Each structure stands twice: as structure tokens, then as C-alpha cells.
Coordinates of C-alpha atoms in Angstrom, one line a residue:
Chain A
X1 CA -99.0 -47.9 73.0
X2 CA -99.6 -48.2 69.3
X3 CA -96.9 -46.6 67.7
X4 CA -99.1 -44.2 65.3
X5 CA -99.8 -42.7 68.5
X6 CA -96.2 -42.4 69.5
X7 CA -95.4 -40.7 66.3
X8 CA -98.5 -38.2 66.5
X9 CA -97.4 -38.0 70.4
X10 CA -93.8 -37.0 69.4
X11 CA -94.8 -34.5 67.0
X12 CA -96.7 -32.6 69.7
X13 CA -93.2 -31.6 71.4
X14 CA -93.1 -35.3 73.7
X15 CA -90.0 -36.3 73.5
X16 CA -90.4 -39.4 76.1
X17 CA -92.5 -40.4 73.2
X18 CA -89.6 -40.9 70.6
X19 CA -87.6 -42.5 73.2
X20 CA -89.6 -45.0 73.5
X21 CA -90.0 -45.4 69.6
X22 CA -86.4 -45.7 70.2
X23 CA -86.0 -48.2 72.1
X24 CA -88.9 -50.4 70.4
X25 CA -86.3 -50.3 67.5
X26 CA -82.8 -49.6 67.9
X27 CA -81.9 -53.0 68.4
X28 CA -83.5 -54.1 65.0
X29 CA -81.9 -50.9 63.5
X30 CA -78.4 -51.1 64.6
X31 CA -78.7 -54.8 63.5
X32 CA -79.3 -53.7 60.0
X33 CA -76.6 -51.4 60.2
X34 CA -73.7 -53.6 61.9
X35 CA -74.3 -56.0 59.1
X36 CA -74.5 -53.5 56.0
X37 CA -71.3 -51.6 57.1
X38 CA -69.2 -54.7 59.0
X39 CA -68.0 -52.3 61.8
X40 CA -69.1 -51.9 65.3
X41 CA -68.6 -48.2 65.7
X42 CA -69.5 -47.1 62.4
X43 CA -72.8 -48.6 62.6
X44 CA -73.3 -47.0 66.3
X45 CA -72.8 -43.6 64.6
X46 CA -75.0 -44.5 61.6
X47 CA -77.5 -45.3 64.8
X48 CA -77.1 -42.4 65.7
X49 CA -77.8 -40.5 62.5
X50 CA -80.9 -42.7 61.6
X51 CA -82.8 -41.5 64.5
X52 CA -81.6 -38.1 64.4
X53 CA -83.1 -37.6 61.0
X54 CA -86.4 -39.7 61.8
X55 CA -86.8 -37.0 64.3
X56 CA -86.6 -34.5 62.3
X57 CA -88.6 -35.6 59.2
X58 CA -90.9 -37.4 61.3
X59 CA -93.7 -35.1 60.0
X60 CA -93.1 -36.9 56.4
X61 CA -93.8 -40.1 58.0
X62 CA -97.2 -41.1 56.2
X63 CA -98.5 -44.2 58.8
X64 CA -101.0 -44.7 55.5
X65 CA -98.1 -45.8 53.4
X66 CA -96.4 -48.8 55.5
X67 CA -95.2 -49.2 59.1
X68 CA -93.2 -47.0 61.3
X69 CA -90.6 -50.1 61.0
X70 CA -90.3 -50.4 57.2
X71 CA -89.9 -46.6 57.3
X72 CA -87.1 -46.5 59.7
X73 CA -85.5 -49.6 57.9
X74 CA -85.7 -47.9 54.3
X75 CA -83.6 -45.2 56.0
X76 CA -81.6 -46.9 57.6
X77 CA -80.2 -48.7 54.4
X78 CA -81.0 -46.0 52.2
X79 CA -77.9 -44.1 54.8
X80 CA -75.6 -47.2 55.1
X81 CA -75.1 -47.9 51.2
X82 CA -74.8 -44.9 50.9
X83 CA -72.2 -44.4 53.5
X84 CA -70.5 -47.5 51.8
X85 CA -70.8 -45.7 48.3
X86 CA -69.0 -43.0 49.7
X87 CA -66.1 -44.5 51.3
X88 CA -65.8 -46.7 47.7
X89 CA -65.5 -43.3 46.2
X90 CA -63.6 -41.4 48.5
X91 CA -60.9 -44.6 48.5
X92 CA -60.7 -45.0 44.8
X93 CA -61.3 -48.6 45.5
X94 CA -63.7 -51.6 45.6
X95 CA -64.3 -53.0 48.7
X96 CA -63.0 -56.8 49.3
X97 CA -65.7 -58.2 50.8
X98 CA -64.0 -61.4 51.3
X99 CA -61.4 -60.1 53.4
X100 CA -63.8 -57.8 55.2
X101 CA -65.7 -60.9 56.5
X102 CA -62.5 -62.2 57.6
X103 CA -61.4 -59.3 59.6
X104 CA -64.7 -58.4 60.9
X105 CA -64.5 -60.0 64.8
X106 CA -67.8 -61.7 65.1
X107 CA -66.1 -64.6 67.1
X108 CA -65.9 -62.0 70.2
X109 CA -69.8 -63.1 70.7
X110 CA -69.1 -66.5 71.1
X111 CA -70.5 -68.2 74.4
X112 CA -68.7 -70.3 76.5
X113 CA -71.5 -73.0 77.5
X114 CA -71.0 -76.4 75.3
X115 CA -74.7 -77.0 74.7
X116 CA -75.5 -74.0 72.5
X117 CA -71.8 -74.2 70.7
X118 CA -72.6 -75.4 67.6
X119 CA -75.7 -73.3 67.5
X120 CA -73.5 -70.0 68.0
X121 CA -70.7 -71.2 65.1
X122 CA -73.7 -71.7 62.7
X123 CA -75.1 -68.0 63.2
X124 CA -71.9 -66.3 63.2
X125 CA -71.0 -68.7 60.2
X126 CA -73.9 -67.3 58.1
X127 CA -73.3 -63.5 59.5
X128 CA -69.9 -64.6 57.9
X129 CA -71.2 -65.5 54.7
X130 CA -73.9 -62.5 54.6
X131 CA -70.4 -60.3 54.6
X132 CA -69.3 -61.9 51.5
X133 CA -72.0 -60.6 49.4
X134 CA -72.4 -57.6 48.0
X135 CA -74.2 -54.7 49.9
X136 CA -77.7 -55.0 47.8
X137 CA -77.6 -58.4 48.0
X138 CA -76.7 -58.5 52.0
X139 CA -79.3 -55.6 52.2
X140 CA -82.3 -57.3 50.2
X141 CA -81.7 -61.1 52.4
X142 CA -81.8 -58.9 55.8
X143 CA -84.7 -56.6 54.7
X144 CA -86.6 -59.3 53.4
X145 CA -85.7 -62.5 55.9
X146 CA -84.3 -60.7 58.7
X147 CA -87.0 -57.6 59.0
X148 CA -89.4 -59.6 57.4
X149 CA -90.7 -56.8 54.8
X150 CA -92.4 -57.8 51.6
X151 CA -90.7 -57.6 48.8
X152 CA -92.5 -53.9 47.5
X153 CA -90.9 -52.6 51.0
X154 CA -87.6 -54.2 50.4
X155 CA -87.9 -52.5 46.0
X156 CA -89.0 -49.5 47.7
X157 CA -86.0 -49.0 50.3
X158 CA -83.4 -49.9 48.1
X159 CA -85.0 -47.9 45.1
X160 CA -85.1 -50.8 42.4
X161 CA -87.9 -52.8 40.8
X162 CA -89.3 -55.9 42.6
X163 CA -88.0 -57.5 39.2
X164 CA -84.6 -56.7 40.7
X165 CA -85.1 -57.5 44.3
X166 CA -86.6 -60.8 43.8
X167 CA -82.9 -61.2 41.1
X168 CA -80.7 -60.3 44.6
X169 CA -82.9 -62.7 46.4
X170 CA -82.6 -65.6 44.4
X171 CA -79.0 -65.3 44.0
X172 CA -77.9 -64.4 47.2
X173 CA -79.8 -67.2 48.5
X174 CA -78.2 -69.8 46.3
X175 CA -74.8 -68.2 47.2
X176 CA -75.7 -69.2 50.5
X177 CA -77.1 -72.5 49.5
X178 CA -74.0 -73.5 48.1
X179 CA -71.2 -72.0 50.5
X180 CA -73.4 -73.8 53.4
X181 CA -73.6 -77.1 51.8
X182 CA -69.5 -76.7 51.2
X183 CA -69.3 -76.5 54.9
X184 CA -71.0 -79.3 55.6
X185 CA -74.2 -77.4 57.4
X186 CA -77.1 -78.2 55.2
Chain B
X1 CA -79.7 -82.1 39.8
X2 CA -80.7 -81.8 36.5
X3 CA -79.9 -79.1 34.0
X4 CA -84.0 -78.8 34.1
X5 CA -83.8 -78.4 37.8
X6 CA -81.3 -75.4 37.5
X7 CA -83.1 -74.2 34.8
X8 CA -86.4 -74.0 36.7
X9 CA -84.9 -73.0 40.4
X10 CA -85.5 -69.4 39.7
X11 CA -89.3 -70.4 39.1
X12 CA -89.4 -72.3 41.7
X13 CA -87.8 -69.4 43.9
X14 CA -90.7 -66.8 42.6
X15 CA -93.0 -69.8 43.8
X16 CA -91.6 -69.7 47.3
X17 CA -91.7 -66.1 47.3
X18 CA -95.5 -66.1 46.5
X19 CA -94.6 -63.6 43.9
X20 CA -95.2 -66.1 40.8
X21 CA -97.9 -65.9 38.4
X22 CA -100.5 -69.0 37.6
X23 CA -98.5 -70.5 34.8
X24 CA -95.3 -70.0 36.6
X25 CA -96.6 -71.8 39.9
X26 CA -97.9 -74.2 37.9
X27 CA -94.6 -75.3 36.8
X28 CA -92.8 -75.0 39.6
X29 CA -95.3 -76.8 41.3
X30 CA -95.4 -79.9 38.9
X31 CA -91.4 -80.3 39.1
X32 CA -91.4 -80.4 42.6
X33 CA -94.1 -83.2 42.7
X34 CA -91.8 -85.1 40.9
X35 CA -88.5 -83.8 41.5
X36 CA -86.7 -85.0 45.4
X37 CA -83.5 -82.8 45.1
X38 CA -85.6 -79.5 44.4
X39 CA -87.8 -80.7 47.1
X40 CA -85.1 -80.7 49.2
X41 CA -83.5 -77.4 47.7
X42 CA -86.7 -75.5 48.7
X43 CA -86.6 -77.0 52.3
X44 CA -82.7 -76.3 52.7
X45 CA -84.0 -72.5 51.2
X46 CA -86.2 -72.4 54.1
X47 CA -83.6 -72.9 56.3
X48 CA -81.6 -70.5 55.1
X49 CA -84.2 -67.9 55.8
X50 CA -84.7 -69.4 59.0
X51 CA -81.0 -69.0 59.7
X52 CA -81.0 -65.1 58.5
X53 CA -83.6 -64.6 61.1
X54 CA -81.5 -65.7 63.7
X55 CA -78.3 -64.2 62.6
X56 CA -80.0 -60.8 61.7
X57 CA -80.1 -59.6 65.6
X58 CA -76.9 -58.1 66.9
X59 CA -76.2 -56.4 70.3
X60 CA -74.2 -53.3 70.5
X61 CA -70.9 -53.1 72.0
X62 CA -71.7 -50.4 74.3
X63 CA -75.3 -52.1 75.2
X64 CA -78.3 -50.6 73.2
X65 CA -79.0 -47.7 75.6
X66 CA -75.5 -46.5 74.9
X67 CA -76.2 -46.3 71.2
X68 CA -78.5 -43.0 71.0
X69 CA -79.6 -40.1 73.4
X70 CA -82.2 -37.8 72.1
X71 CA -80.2 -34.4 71.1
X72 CA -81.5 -31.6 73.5
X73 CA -83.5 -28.9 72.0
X74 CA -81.7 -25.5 71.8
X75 CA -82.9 -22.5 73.5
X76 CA -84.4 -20.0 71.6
X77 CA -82.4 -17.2 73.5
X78 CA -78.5 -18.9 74.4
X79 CA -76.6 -17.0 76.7
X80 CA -74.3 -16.7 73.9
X81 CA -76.7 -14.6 71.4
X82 CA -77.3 -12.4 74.1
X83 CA -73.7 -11.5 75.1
X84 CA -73.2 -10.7 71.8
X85 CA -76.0 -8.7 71.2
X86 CA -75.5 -6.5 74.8
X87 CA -71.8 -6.1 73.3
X88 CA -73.0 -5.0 70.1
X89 CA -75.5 -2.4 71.5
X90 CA -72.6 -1.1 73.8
X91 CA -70.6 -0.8 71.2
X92 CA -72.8 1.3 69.5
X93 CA -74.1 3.5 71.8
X94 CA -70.5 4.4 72.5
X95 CA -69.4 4.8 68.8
X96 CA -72.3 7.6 68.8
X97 CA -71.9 9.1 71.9
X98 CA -67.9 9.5 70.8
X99 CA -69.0 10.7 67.6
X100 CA -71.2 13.3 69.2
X101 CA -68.2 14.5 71.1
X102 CA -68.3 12.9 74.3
X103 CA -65.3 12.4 76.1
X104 CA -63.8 9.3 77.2
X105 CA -64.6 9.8 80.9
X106 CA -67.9 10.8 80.5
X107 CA -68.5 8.1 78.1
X108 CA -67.0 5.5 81.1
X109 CA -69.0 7.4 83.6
X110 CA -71.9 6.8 81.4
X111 CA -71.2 3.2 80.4
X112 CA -70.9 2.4 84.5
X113 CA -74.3 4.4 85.3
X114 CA -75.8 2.6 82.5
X115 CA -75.0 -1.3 84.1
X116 CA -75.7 -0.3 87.3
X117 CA -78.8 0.7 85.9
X118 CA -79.5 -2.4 83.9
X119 CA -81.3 -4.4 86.4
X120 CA -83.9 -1.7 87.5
X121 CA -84.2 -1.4 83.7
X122 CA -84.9 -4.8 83.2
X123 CA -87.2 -4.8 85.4
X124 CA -89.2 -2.0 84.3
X125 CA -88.9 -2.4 80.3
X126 CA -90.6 1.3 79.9
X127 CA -88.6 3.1 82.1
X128 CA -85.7 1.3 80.1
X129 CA -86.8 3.2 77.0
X130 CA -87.2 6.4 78.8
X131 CA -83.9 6.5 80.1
X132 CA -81.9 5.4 77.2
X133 CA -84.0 8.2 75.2
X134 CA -83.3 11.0 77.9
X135 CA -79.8 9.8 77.7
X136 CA -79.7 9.9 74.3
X137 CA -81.8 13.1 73.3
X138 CA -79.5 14.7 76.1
X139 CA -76.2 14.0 74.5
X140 CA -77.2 14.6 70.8

């Protein structure tokens, strides 16, 4: 079912409707989330939050104006830097990303079997390295690369100028570049 | 890499985008016939996106249909807004029948006829009026 439909279903009281807008993109959504925050739990609960307000401003949802996706995607990142901001504010201090990426457990998902071993090591190496940049940065390579918005989407969730985005791009891409190229994987 | 290649990578990046104007990709595009390492910078940029792709995914700890249940909608009417009105009207009809000199024991007599009442009342929403006026004219 096209997911206008859904929406225009869901305001008209169905709520089996928005679950299945749900589960068409809670995977992609807690992705975003899980690598914006680097925690597990906290990016279940920002989940959590995401959908509860797309279901309650879903009437501001204009289909004319860019996809269902894009929409739930600006929010979602719109809600985890700012969650982040808030934390740096309530702490009093700048986060270390560096030391977050090393704490963050993403060797828990590694498989067993041989054959896909050094497959697995090079995702979870580059989730690694997405960790060590800073949250615009992270959020404009995963909007743009991982979602696969353009790059007015991206400007437009993360409320800067495509001048701007296109800045993040360029630079967190070459910080990638060259920490990839240190290891020995380009 | 040249200091001309570093100098034009962020050309050459708008290029890749598709974001870069005609001059600008007409630059970019005349290194790269010319230049192998930017060549190979672009292709190893590819791959980078590629590699975002496959790293962007992430399965929950708790499986995805743990992550979110739709919030149930709340009842216009909770039981709890209605205790509290029924105690409030109580209240109040006792506070005026006391004030209109009532005694206790009528008032409990009264307050006891009244919920014993309650359900024939309920059922019959005009004879709930009527009684709780006759009640009510009689004691002021």
C-alpha cells in the first residue's frame, strides 16, 4: 500500500495503519538513531519518541513537500542532536568522541562463520570510524549515503545551507578516506 | 598527490555530488582525465559510500518489534474522572443538606436511599432529575 495512503488511512482513526508505517521504517529509524547517540537503549527510547510525535503531528505531514521517509528522518535527527546538545549542556562538557567509539560495544554483532569475517570487521570498522566524527558530520554521511536523501533533504533536516552540508560531506568523507587507508582497507 | 590535486578535491567532490556548476565540472573533469591518484581518490570515495550503506543498518537489541508499541488512546470518560466527580457531587449535596439543617442520620439515611437508588436512576436519566429535585425542593 502506498504510504500516502497509509498516512491519509491513519489520520482517519486506523491505527493498524501507522503500524504498519511503523514497521516499514523503524529499522531505518532506529539505525539513524543508534549511530547519532552511540547507545543501544537510548536510541530505543528516542524510537520510541520519534514515532510518538509523527503520530501526533502527522496532520503536518505535507506528502507534496518530500517523502514520508525524509520526513521521519529530519525528525529523527532533528530529536537525537538535540538530545546530544542537551546532555553536552546538562554535563558541562564536550563529548569525547574518540573514547565513545571505543566504548561503544559494536563487536557484540560479530558472526562466527569465517567466510563473511573480514566482511563484518570492515562494517563495524567504519561504524567505528562514523563515531569519531562529530554529530553533523556523522548525521550528514548517514542522511546522505546511508538514507540516501539529496542533499536539500539532508540542509533541510539538519537546518543549514546545502553550502554547509556539502562542507560536512567533503570533510567527513576525507576523514574517512584517510583513517581507512591508515588501516590498510582501501 | 599534488598540492593541485588537494587543492582541487573539493571540486572534484561537488562533481561527484552532481551539485557543481559548468565551470566547476569542467575542472574537475579535466584533472581527473589526466590525473590517476584523483582517479583513484574518487573511486576509493565511492567506496566509502558504498561502505556507509552497509554499515548504516542496525538491529535492535530487543528485535525491532520490541522497539515501539502504538500508545493506546485514552478514554474520553476514565473510571477515575468519574469517581471523582460522583465524590464531588456527594460531597456537595451533603454540605447543603447539613447546611439546611439536616441531621447526620437523616443525611446517612438519605445518602443510602440515594445509592440504592442510583441504578434505577441511571437507567431512567429523567426520573434521576425528578427525584434529586423532589429531594432537594423537599429539604430546602
Amino acid at each position: 500500500m502506498d504510504e500516502r495512503e497509509l498516512v491519509q488511512r491513519c489520520l482517519q482513526g486506523d491505527y493498524q495503519a501507522f503500524d504498519e508505517l511503523v514497521a516499514r521504517y523503524r529499522e531505518r529509524t532506529y539505525s539513524l538513531a543508534v549511530h547519532l547517540l552511540a547507545d543501544r537503549e537510548w536510541a530505543e527510547d528516542m524510537v520510541q519518541e520519534v514515532f510518538l510525535r509523527a503520530f501526533q503531528r502527522l496532520a503536518l505531514f505535507d506528502p507534496n513537500k518530500g517523502t514520508f521517509a525524509s520526513w521521519l528522518m529530519t525528525m529523527t535527527t532533528r530529536l537525537c542532536l538535540n538530545a546530544l546538545k542537551k546532555r553536552n549542556a546538562e554535563t558541562h562538557r564536550q563529548m569525547a568522541w574518540e573514547e565513545e567509539a571505543t566504548e561503544f560495544e559494536w563487536w557484540e554483532e560479530v558472526p562466527t562463520p569465517e567466510e563473511i569475517w573480514w566482511a563484518t570487521q570492515q562494517r563495524l570498522f567504519v561504524r567505528r570510524l562514523l563515531m569519531t566524527l562529530p554529530p553533523p558530520q556523522r548525521a550528514a554521511l548517514l542522511l546522505r549515503y546511508g538514507e540516501g536523501m539529496s542533499l536539500q533533504e539532508v540542509a533541510q533536516a539538519l537546518q543549514v545551507p546545502v553550502g554547509t552540508v556539502k562542507a560536512w560531506l567533503f570533510r567527513g568523507r576525507e576523514t574517512l578516506h584517510r583513517k581507512l587507508k591508515e588501516a590498510g582497507l582501501l | 598527490m599534488t598540492e593541485e590535486c588537494q587543492k582541487l578535491l573539493p571540486l572534484i567532490h561537488d562533481w561527484v555530488e552532481g551539485t557543481a556548476d559548468e565551470e566547476t565540472a569542467f575542472i574537475a573533469q579535466q584533472h581527473l582525465r589526466q590525473c590517476f591518484s584523483c582517479q583513484q581518490v574518487v573511486r576509493e570515495w565511492e567506496s566509502i559510500a558504498e561502505e556507509i550503506r552497509a554499515a548504516f543498518l542496525v538491529t535492535a537489541s530487543h528485535g525491532e518489534k520490541g522497539i515501539w508499541r502504538l500508545p493506546k488512546p485514552e478514554p474520553l470518560l476514565s473510571w477515575r474522572v468519574l469517581g471523582i466527580s460522583g465524590l464531588l457531587t456527594t460531597s456537595l449535596m451533603g454540605a447543603t443538606l447539613l447546611w439546611q439543617g439536616t441531621s447526620l442520620t437523616d443525611l446517612l439515611r438519605l445518602l443510602v436511599q440515594w445509592i440504592l437508588g442510583t441504578a434505577q436512576w441511571m437507567i431512567f436519566p429523567v426520573q434521576w432529575v425528578q427525584r434529586f429535585w423532589d429531594i432537594f425542593s423537599h429539604w430546602a
